[in-house]
Amino acid sequence: MLQTTSRMCYLICNVANTTGVIAGSFPLQSYYFTGVSARFKTTRIHRPASNFVFNNWEQMMSPETLQAGLARLKDSVKKRRDDLAEHLQKKERISNADSAWFDNQANHLDEDTLIDTLDNVSDFERGMSCLNSKQKGLYQTLNALGVAGSVSNKRKTASAEEGGDDREEDTELKPSRKEALQAAATLGQYIAHLDSPFARRMEVVLSSFGHETRREEAQTMVETNITDYFKCT
C-alpha cells in the first residue's frame, strides 16, 4: 500500500511538472499514509532552465516571444551605450563596471546567435533541450523581456480603451471669439425683425456681449513694433 501510494504521488508530481505547474527548483510535498496518520517528506526537482512557469505556456515558449525580448534588449543596449558614449565625449568619468561593459559587452551577438540557432531547428522544444547552460541563461533573459513587453502592451491598450472617451472630451475644441461674435451677429439680425419687449432686451444683451468679448480680445493682444509705431505717431 505504501509503495502504491508513493508511486501515485510521484506520477502526480511528474504530470504537474510536465504541464508547467511546477518549475525550477520547487519544493514538493509527497504524502505517505499509514492508517489514520500521515507523514511527508520534502523533495526538490530540478527542471531545465527553459521550463519556467507562465500563465500562457504556449505563448511564453514561442519564438515570437524571444524575438520581442531581443528587440527590447537591443533598445536597452543602445540607450545605455549612447548614454555612456555621450559621457565619454564630454570627457566625463564613468564607473569601472560601465567601462568594462562598454568595451566588452555592449552588444547582443550571443543573443542573435541563440535566435538563429532556434530558428534553424525543426522542433523548437527539442532545440531548447540542446542548449548549453550559457544559452539557457540567455533564453531566460530574452523570454522574460518578451513576456514583460507583452504584458506592458496589453496594459497600455486596456488603459487607452478605458480612457478613450475622456481624451475625446478633453480635445474637443470650443468656439473661438470670432465664431461667437458671428453667432451673436446672426442672432441680432434675427431679433431685429421682432417687435416685442423680449427682442429689445435681447438686443441689449447681445450688444453687451459684443463689447465685453472685444475688450477681452484687446487685453490678450501682444504689442509689436507696428503698434508701438502707431502709438508714437
mmCIF file of C-alpha atoms in Angstrom:
data_model
loop_
_atom_site.group_PDB
_atom_site.id
_atom_site.type_symbol
_atom_site.label_atom_id
_atom_site.label_comp_id
_atom_site.label_asym_id
_atom_site.label_seq_id
_atom_site.Cartn_x
_atom_site.Cartn_y
_atom_site.Cartn_z
ATOM 1 C CA MET A 1 0.000 0.000 0.000
ATOM 2 C CA LEU A 2 2.807 2.377 0.904
ATOM 3 C CA GLN A 3 4.637 1.731 -2.353
ATOM 4 C CA THR A 4 1.449 2.152 -4.408
ATOM 5 C CA THR A 5 0.627 5.484 -2.748
ATOM 6 C CA SER A 6 4.199 6.673 -3.181
ATOM 7 C CA ARG A 7 4.131 5.771 -6.871
ATOM 8 C CA MET A 8 0.831 7.643 -7.349
ATOM 9 C CA CYS A 9 2.260 10.757 -5.715
ATOM 10 C CA TYR A 10 5.320 10.511 -7.927
ATOM 11 C CA LEU A 11 3.172 10.299 -11.065
ATOM 12 C CA ILE A 12 1.021 13.252 -9.962
ATOM 13 C CA CYS A 13 4.116 15.349 -9.366
ATOM 14 C CA ASN A 14 5.517 14.424 -12.760
ATOM 15 C CA VAL A 15 2.268 15.377 -14.503
ATOM 16 C CA ALA A 16 2.177 18.717 -12.690
ATOM 17 C CA ASN A 17 5.800 19.308 -13.516
ATOM 18 C CA THR A 18 5.327 18.490 -17.209
ATOM 19 C CA THR A 19 2.323 20.812 -17.642
ATOM 20 C CA GLY A 20 4.164 23.801 -16.251
ATOM 21 C CA VAL A 21 2.545 23.924 -12.819
ATOM 22 C CA ILE A 22 5.900 23.251 -11.167
ATOM 23 C CA ALA A 23 9.189 24.536 -12.499
ATOM 24 C CA GLY A 24 12.703 25.444 -11.483
ATOM 25 C CA SER A 25 13.696 24.227 -8.047
ATOM 26 C CA PHE A 26 10.364 23.916 -6.252
ATOM 27 C CA PRO A 27 9.532 22.015 -3.017
ATOM 28 C CA LEU A 28 7.039 19.200 -3.461
ATOM 29 C CA GLN A 29 5.079 17.598 -0.652
ATOM 30 C CA SER A 30 4.895 13.788 -1.115
ATOM 31 C CA TYR A 31 2.487 12.219 1.354
ATOM 32 C CA TYR A 32 2.706 8.654 2.706
ATOM 33 C CA PHE A 33 -0.368 7.384 4.546
ATOM 34 C CA THR A 34 -0.109 4.723 7.254
ATOM 35 C CA GLY A 35 -3.515 4.083 8.737
ATOM 36 C CA VAL A 36 -5.032 7.339 10.014
ATOM 37 C CA SER A 37 -1.695 9.123 10.432
ATOM 38 C CA ALA A 38 0.362 10.764 7.698
ATOM 39 C CA ARG A 39 3.916 11.876 7.347
ATOM 40 C CA PHE A 40 5.594 13.705 4.489
ATOM 41 C CA LYS A 41 8.989 14.492 3.133
ATOM 42 C CA THR A 42 10.138 17.424 1.006
ATOM 43 C CA THR A 43 11.996 16.795 -2.231
ATOM 44 C CA ARG A 44 13.377 19.193 -4.815
ATOM 45 C CA ILE A 45 13.003 18.678 -8.526
ATOM 46 C CA HIS A 46 15.446 20.484 -10.794
ATOM 47 C CA ARG A 47 13.930 21.363 -14.138
ATOM 48 C CA PRO A 48 15.750 22.706 -17.187
ATOM 49 C CA ALA A 49 16.008 26.479 -17.323
ATOM 50 C CA SER A 50 13.646 26.546 -20.299
ATOM 51 C CA ASN A 51 10.642 25.271 -18.311
ATOM 52 C CA PHE A 52 9.622 28.363 -16.371
ATOM 53 C CA VAL A 53 6.111 28.950 -15.077
ATOM 54 C CA PHE A 54 3.914 31.375 -17.016
ATOM 55 C CA ASN A 55 0.171 31.871 -17.312
ATOM 56 C CA ASN A 56 0.217 31.070 -21.021
ATOM 57 C CA TRP A 57 2.666 28.220 -21.576
ATOM 58 C CA GLU A 58 2.438 28.076 -25.373
ATOM 59 C CA GLN A 59 2.902 31.807 -25.795
ATOM 60 C CA MET A 60 5.912 32.020 -23.489
ATOM 61 C CA MET A 61 7.642 29.126 -25.282
ATOM 62 C CA SER A 62 7.161 30.678 -28.732
ATOM 63 C CA PRO A 63 9.950 32.090 -30.929
ATOM 64 C CA GLU A 64 7.895 35.286 -31.264
ATOM 65 C CA THR A 65 8.319 35.954 -27.548
ATOM 66 C CA LEU A 66 12.090 35.589 -27.887
ATOM 67 C CA GLN A 67 12.115 37.954 -30.867
ATOM 68 C CA ALA A 68 10.180 40.530 -28.848
ATOM 69 C CA GLY A 69 12.624 40.106 -25.984
ATOM 70 C CA LEU A 70 15.581 40.572 -28.342
ATOM 71 C CA ALA A 71 14.047 43.788 -29.680
ATOM 72 C CA ARG A 72 13.668 45.159 -26.154
ATOM 73 C CA LEU A 73 17.218 44.111 -25.314
ATOM 74 C CA LYS A 74 18.589 45.916 -28.378
ATOM 75 C CA ASP A 75 16.747 49.089 -27.384
ATOM 76 C CA SER A 76 18.092 48.863 -23.851
ATOM 77 C CA VAL A 77 21.671 48.227 -25.008
ATOM 78 C CA LYS A 78 21.534 51.093 -27.496
ATOM 79 C CA LYS A 79 20.230 53.572 -24.914
ATOM 80 C CA ARG A 80 22.887 52.628 -22.379
ATOM 81 C CA ARG A 81 25.665 52.627 -24.984
ATOM 82 C CA ASP A 82 24.608 56.031 -26.337
ATOM 83 C CA ASP A 83 24.401 57.449 -22.824
ATOM 84 C CA LEU A 84 27.904 56.247 -21.943
ATOM 85 C CA ALA A 85 29.275 57.462 -25.275
ATOM 86 C CA GLU A 86 27.861 60.913 -24.560
ATOM 87 C CA HIS A 87 29.619 60.992 -21.178
ATOM 88 C CA LEU A 88 32.904 59.926 -22.774
ATOM 89 C CA GLN A 89 32.639 62.568 -25.475
ATOM 90 C CA LYS A 90 32.243 65.197 -22.754
ATOM 91 C CA LYS A 91 35.391 63.835 -21.067
ATOM 92 C CA GLU A 92 33.307 62.768 -18.078
ATOM 93 C CA ARG A 93 34.304 59.828 -15.887
ATOM 94 C CA ILE A 94 32.310 56.600 -15.900
ATOM 95 C CA SER A 95 32.477 53.697 -13.472
ATOM 96 C CA ASN A 96 34.756 50.707 -13.997
ATOM 97 C CA ALA A 97 31.728 48.466 -14.455
ATOM 98 C CA ASP A 98 30.292 50.755 -17.146
ATOM 99 C CA SER A 99 33.696 50.962 -18.816
ATOM 100 C CA ALA A 100 34.066 47.169 -18.895
ATOM 101 C CA TRP A 101 30.536 46.770 -20.240
ATOM 102 C CA PHE A 102 31.093 49.426 -22.898
ATOM 103 C CA ASP A 103 34.336 47.804 -24.081
ATOM 104 C CA ASN A 104 33.297 44.146 -23.994
ATOM 105 C CA GLN A 105 29.561 43.579 -23.578
ATOM 106 C CA ALA A 106 27.826 46.491 -25.313
ATOM 107 C CA ASN A 107 26.383 44.186 -27.965
ATOM 108 C CA HIS A 108 23.871 41.379 -28.434
ATOM 109 C CA LEU A 109 25.868 38.939 -30.566
ATOM 110 C CA ASP A 110 25.251 35.966 -28.267
ATOM 111 C CA GLU A 111 21.513 36.634 -28.262
ATOM 112 C CA ASP A 112 21.455 36.911 -32.059
ATOM 113 C CA THR A 113 23.277 33.586 -32.292
ATOM 114 C CA LEU A 114 20.745 31.972 -29.952
ATOM 115 C CA ILE A 115 17.809 33.200 -32.041
ATOM 116 C CA ASP A 116 19.446 31.940 -35.239
ATOM 117 C CA THR A 117 20.083 28.554 -33.631
ATOM 118 C CA LEU A 118 16.460 28.115 -32.577
ATOM 119 C CA ASP A 119 15.161 29.383 -35.920
ATOM 120 C CA ASN A 120 17.115 26.701 -37.765
ATOM 121 C CA VAL A 121 15.825 23.716 -35.772
ATOM 122 C CA SER A 122 12.795 21.764 -36.932
ATOM 123 C CA ASP A 123 11.430 21.305 -33.401
ATOM 124 C CA PHE A 124 11.623 24.370 -31.151
ATOM 125 C CA GLU A 125 11.293 22.488 -27.856
ATOM 126 C CA ARG A 126 13.839 19.878 -28.931
ATOM 127 C CA GLY A 127 16.209 22.676 -29.879
ATOM 128 C CA MET A 128 15.752 24.100 -26.385
ATOM 129 C CA SER A 129 16.913 20.839 -24.836
ATOM 130 C CA CYS A 130 20.196 21.050 -26.789
ATOM 131 C CA LEU A 131 21.205 24.458 -25.433
ATOM 132 C CA ASN A 132 24.174 24.771 -23.112
ATOM 133 C CA SER A 133 23.995 26.491 -19.736
ATOM 134 C CA LYS A 134 25.013 29.906 -21.106
ATOM 135 C CA GLN A 135 22.439 29.745 -23.896
ATOM 136 C CA LYS A 136 19.744 28.745 -21.411
ATOM 137 C CA GLY A 137 20.601 31.800 -19.350
ATOM 138 C CA LEU A 138 20.274 33.990 -22.447
ATOM 139 C CA TYR A 139 16.956 32.314 -23.211
ATOM 140 C CA GLN A 140 15.667 33.163 -19.735
ATOM 141 C CA THR A 141 16.612 36.813 -20.209
ATOM 142 C CA LEU A 142 15.018 37.138 -23.643
ATOM 143 C CA ASN A 143 11.916 35.257 -22.575
ATOM 144 C CA ALA A 144 11.443 37.473 -19.512
ATOM 145 C CA LEU A 145 11.896 40.632 -21.605
ATOM 146 C CA GLY A 146 9.432 39.386 -24.209
ATOM 147 C CA VAL A 147 6.828 38.497 -21.592
ATOM 148 C CA ALA A 148 7.257 41.833 -19.812
ATOM 149 C CA GLY A 149 6.813 43.692 -23.091
ATOM 150 C CA SER A 150 3.662 41.729 -23.914
ATOM 151 C CA VAL A 151 2.114 42.479 -20.509
ATOM 152 C CA SER A 152 3.075 46.152 -20.773
ATOM 153 C CA ASN A 153 1.489 46.473 -24.219
ATOM 154 C CA LYS A 154 -1.719 44.828 -23.033
ATOM 155 C CA ARG A 155 -1.960 47.231 -20.095
ATOM 156 C CA LYS A 156 -1.375 50.236 -22.354
ATOM 157 C CA THR A 157 -4.043 49.020 -24.764
ATOM 158 C CA ALA A 158 -6.550 48.470 -21.949
ATOM 159 C CA SER A 159 -5.770 51.884 -20.477
ATOM 160 C CA ALA A 160 -6.206 53.545 -23.872
ATOM 161 C CA GLU A 161 -9.562 51.818 -24.390
ATOM 162 C CA GLU A 162 -10.801 52.851 -20.954
ATOM 163 C CA GLY A 163 -9.672 56.451 -21.312
ATOM 164 C CA GLY A 164 -10.712 56.963 -24.923
ATOM 165 C CA ASP A 165 -13.912 58.885 -24.146
ATOM 166 C CA ASP A 166 -12.129 61.178 -21.690
ATOM 167 C CA ARG A 167 -9.492 62.106 -24.246
ATOM 168 C CA GLU A 168 -12.149 62.912 -26.824
ATOM 169 C CA GLU A 169 -13.847 65.247 -24.350
ATOM 170 C CA ASP A 170 -10.553 66.912 -23.435
ATOM 171 C CA THR A 171 -9.563 67.526 -27.050
ATOM 172 C CA GLU A 172 -12.959 68.887 -28.117
ATOM 173 C CA LEU A 173 -12.418 72.417 -29.461
ATOM 174 C CA LYS A 174 -14.546 75.222 -28.072
ATOM 175 C CA PRO A 175 -15.802 78.060 -30.318
ATOM 176 C CA SER A 176 -13.396 80.921 -30.908
ATOM 177 C CA ARG A 177 -14.184 84.570 -30.152
ATOM 178 C CA LYS A 178 -14.701 85.216 -33.846
ATOM 179 C CA GLU A 179 -17.225 82.381 -34.141
ATOM 180 C CA ALA A 180 -19.053 83.583 -31.022
ATOM 181 C CA LEU A 181 -19.295 87.147 -32.387
ATOM 182 C CA GLN A 182 -20.548 85.840 -35.728
ATOM 183 C CA ALA A 183 -23.240 83.818 -33.950
ATOM 184 C CA ALA A 184 -24.249 86.872 -31.912
ATOM 185 C CA ALA A 185 -24.465 88.966 -35.101
ATOM 186 C CA THR A 186 -26.680 86.355 -36.754
ATOM 187 C CA LEU A 187 -28.960 86.267 -33.712
ATOM 188 C CA GLY A 188 -29.087 90.077 -33.694
ATOM 189 C CA GLN A 189 -30.199 90.119 -37.337
ATOM 190 C CA TYR A 190 -32.967 87.676 -36.491
ATOM 191 C CA ILE A 191 -34.412 89.540 -33.496
ATOM 192 C CA ALA A 192 -34.171 92.906 -35.290
ATOM 193 C CA HIS A 193 -37.372 92.000 -37.129
ATOM 194 C CA LEU A 194 -39.217 91.014 -33.951
ATOM 195 C CA ASP A 195 -41.494 93.532 -32.292
ATOM 196 C CA SER A 196 -41.514 92.514 -28.643
ATOM 197 C CA PRO A 197 -40.015 93.637 -25.322
ATOM 198 C CA PHE A 198 -38.063 90.391 -25.184
ATOM 199 C CA ALA A 199 -36.372 91.174 -28.515
ATOM 200 C CA ARG A 200 -35.331 94.605 -27.249
ATOM 201 C CA ARG A 201 -33.835 93.143 -24.064
ATOM 202 C CA MET A 202 -32.023 90.550 -26.154
ATOM 203 C CA GLU A 203 -30.508 93.316 -28.296
ATOM 204 C CA VAL A 204 -29.086 94.931 -25.154
ATOM 205 C CA VAL A 205 -27.608 91.605 -24.000
ATOM 206 C CA LEU A 206 -26.026 90.913 -27.414
ATOM 207 C CA SER A 207 -24.574 94.412 -27.554
ATOM 208 C CA SER A 208 -23.019 93.995 -24.098
ATOM 209 C CA PHE A 209 -21.699 90.579 -25.104
ATOM 210 C CA GLY A 210 -20.014 92.037 -28.193
ATOM 211 C CA HIS A 211 -18.366 94.886 -26.280
ATOM 212 C CA GLU A 212 -17.127 92.570 -23.494
ATOM 213 C CA THR A 213 -15.761 89.978 -25.927
ATOM 214 C CA ARG A 214 -13.848 92.560 -27.957
ATOM 215 C CA ARG A 215 -12.455 94.119 -24.769
ATOM 216 C CA GLU A 216 -11.120 90.723 -23.608
ATOM 217 C CA GLU A 217 -9.577 90.155 -27.032
ATOM 218 C CA ALA A 218 -7.818 93.530 -26.904
ATOM 219 C CA GLN A 219 -6.364 92.721 -23.474
ATOM 220 C CA THR A 220 -4.826 89.480 -24.741
ATOM 221 C CA MET A 221 -3.134 91.102 -27.736
ATOM 222 C CA VAL A 222 0.660 91.333 -27.675
ATOM 223 C CA GLU A 223 2.250 94.641 -28.586
ATOM 224 C CA THR A 224 4.522 94.636 -31.622
ATOM 225 C CA ASN A 225 6.706 97.176 -33.376
ATOM 226 C CA ILE A 226 3.774 98.144 -35.560
ATOM 227 C CA THR A 227 1.537 99.009 -32.590
ATOM 228 C CA ASP A 228 4.404 100.917 -30.977
ATOM 229 C CA TYR A 229 4.807 102.919 -34.192
ATOM 230 C CA PHE A 230 1.177 103.990 -34.212
ATOM 231 C CA LYS A 231 1.386 104.929 -30.523
ATOM 232 C CA CYS A 232 4.313 107.272 -31.250
ATOM 233 C CA THR A 233 2.568 108.937 -34.148
#
